mmCIF file of C-alpha atoms in Angstrom:
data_model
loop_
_atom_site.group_PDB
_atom_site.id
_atom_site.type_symbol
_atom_site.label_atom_id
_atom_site.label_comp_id
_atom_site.label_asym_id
_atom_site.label_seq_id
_atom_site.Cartn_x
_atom_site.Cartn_y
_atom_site.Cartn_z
ATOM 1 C CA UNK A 1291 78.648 143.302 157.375
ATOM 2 C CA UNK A 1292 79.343 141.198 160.390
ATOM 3 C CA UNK A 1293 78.046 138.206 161.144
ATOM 4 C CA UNK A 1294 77.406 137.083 164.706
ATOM 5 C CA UNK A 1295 78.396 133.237 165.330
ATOM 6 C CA UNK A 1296 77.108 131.211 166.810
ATOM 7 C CA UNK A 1297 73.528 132.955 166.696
ATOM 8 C CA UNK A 1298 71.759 133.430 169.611
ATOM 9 C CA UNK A 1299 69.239 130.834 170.728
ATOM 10 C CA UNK A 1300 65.859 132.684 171.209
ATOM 11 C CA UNK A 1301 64.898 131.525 174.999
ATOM 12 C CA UNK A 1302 61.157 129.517 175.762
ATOM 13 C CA UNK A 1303 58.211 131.785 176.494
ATOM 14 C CA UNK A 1304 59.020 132.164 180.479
ATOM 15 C CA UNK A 1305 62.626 132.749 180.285
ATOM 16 C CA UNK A 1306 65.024 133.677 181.818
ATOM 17 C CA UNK A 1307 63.404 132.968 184.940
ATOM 18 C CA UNK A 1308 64.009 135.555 187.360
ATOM 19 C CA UNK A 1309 66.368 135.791 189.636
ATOM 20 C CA UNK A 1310 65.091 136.199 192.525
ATOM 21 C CA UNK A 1311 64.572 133.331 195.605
ATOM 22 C CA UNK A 1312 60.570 132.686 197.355
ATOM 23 C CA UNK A 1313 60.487 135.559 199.406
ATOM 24 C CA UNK A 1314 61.677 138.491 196.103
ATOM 25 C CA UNK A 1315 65.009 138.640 197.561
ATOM 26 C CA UNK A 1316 67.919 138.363 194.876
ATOM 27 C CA UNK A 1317 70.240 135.396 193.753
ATOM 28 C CA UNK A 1318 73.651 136.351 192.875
ATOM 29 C CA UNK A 1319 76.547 133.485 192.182
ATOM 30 C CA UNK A 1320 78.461 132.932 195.838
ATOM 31 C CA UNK A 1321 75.264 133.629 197.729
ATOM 32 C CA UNK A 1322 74.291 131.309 200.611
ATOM 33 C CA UNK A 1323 70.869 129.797 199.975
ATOM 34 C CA UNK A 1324 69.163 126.841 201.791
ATOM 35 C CA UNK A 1325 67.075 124.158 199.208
ATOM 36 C CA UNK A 1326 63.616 124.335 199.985
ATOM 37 C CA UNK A 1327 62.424 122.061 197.474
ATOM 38 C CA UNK A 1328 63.872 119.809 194.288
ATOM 39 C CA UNK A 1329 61.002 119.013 192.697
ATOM 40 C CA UNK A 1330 61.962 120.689 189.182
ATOM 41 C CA UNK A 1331 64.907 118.566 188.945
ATOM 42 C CA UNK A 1332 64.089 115.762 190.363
ATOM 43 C CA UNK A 1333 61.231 114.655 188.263
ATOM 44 C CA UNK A 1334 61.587 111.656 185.965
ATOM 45 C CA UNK A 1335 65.309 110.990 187.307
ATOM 46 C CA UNK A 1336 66.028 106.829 188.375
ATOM 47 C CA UNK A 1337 64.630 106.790 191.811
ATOM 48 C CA UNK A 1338 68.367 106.443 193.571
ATOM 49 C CA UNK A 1339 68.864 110.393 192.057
ATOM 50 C CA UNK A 1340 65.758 111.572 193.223
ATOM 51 C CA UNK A 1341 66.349 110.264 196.790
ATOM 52 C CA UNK A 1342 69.887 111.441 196.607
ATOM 53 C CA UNK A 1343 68.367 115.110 195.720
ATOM 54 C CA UNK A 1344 65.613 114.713 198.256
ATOM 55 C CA UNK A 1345 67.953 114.041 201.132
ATOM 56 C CA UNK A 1346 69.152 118.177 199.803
ATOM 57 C CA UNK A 1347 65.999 119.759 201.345
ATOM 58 C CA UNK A 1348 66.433 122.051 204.666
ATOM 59 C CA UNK A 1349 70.426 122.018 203.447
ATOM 60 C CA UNK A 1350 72.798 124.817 202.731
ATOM 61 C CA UNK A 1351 74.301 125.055 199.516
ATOM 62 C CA UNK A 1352 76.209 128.071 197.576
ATOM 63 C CA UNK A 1353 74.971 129.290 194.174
ATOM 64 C CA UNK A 1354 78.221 128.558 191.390
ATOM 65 C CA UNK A 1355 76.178 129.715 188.587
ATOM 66 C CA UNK A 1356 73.264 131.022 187.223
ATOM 67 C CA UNK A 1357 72.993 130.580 183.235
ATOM 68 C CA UNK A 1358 70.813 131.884 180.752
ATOM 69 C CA UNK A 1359 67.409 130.154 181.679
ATOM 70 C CA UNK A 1360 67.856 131.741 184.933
ATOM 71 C CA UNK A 1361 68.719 128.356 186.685
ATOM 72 C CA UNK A 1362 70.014 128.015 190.034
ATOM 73 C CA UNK A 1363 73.795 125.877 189.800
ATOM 74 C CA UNK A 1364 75.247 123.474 192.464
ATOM 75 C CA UNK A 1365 77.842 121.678 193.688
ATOM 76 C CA UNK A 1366 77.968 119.113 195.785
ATOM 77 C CA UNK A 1367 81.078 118.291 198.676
ATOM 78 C CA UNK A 1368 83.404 116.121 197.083
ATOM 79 C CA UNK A 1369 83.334 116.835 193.604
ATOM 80 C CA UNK A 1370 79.633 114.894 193.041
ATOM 81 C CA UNK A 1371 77.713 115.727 190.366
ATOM 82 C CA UNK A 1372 76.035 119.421 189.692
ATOM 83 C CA UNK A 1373 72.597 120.057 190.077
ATOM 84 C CA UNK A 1374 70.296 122.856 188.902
ATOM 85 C CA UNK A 1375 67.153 124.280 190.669
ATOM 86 C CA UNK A 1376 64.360 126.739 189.852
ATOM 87 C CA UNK A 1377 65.128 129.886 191.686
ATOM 88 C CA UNK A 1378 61.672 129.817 193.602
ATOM 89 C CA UNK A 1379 63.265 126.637 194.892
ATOM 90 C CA UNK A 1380 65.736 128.136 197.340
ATOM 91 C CA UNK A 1381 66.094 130.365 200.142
ATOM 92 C CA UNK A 1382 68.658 133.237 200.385
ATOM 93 C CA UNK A 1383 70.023 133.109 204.087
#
């Protein structure tokens, strides 16, 4: 008998979230979206972080990964610090 290890993690009720942007059309990794909103990751971050993620809105960003909760993955320029959105949260251009 084999054993699978490590097991997999059953997911929250909800996930994966789909993915799919605010108007249905799909997310794939390398796709062009712009950031509509930030709100799922910016809540309950030190206020410098939130305004640093706010001043993301309206911009252009491309999608490096999408893992298993169905999360949206970004870069910033420079080699900052990643950030993860809700895929209702973007817009595919």
């Amino acid at each position: 008998m084999t054993t699978k290890w490590p097991p997999d993690r059953k997911l929250p009720p909800g996930f994966p979230l789909a993915s799919v942007d605010e108007s249905g059309r799909p997310i794939v990794v390398g796709a062009k979206v712009r950031i509509v909103s930030v709100t799922s990751c910016a809540r309950e971050l030190p206020r410098e972080d939130q305004l640093r993620l706010r001043s993301y809105e309206g911009k252009t960003f491309e999608v490096l990964e999408i893992d298993r909760y169905g999360m949206i993955w970004f870069g910033t320029d420079g080699g900052g610090s990643n950030f993860s959105l809700k895929p209702e949260e973007v817009a595919v251009i």
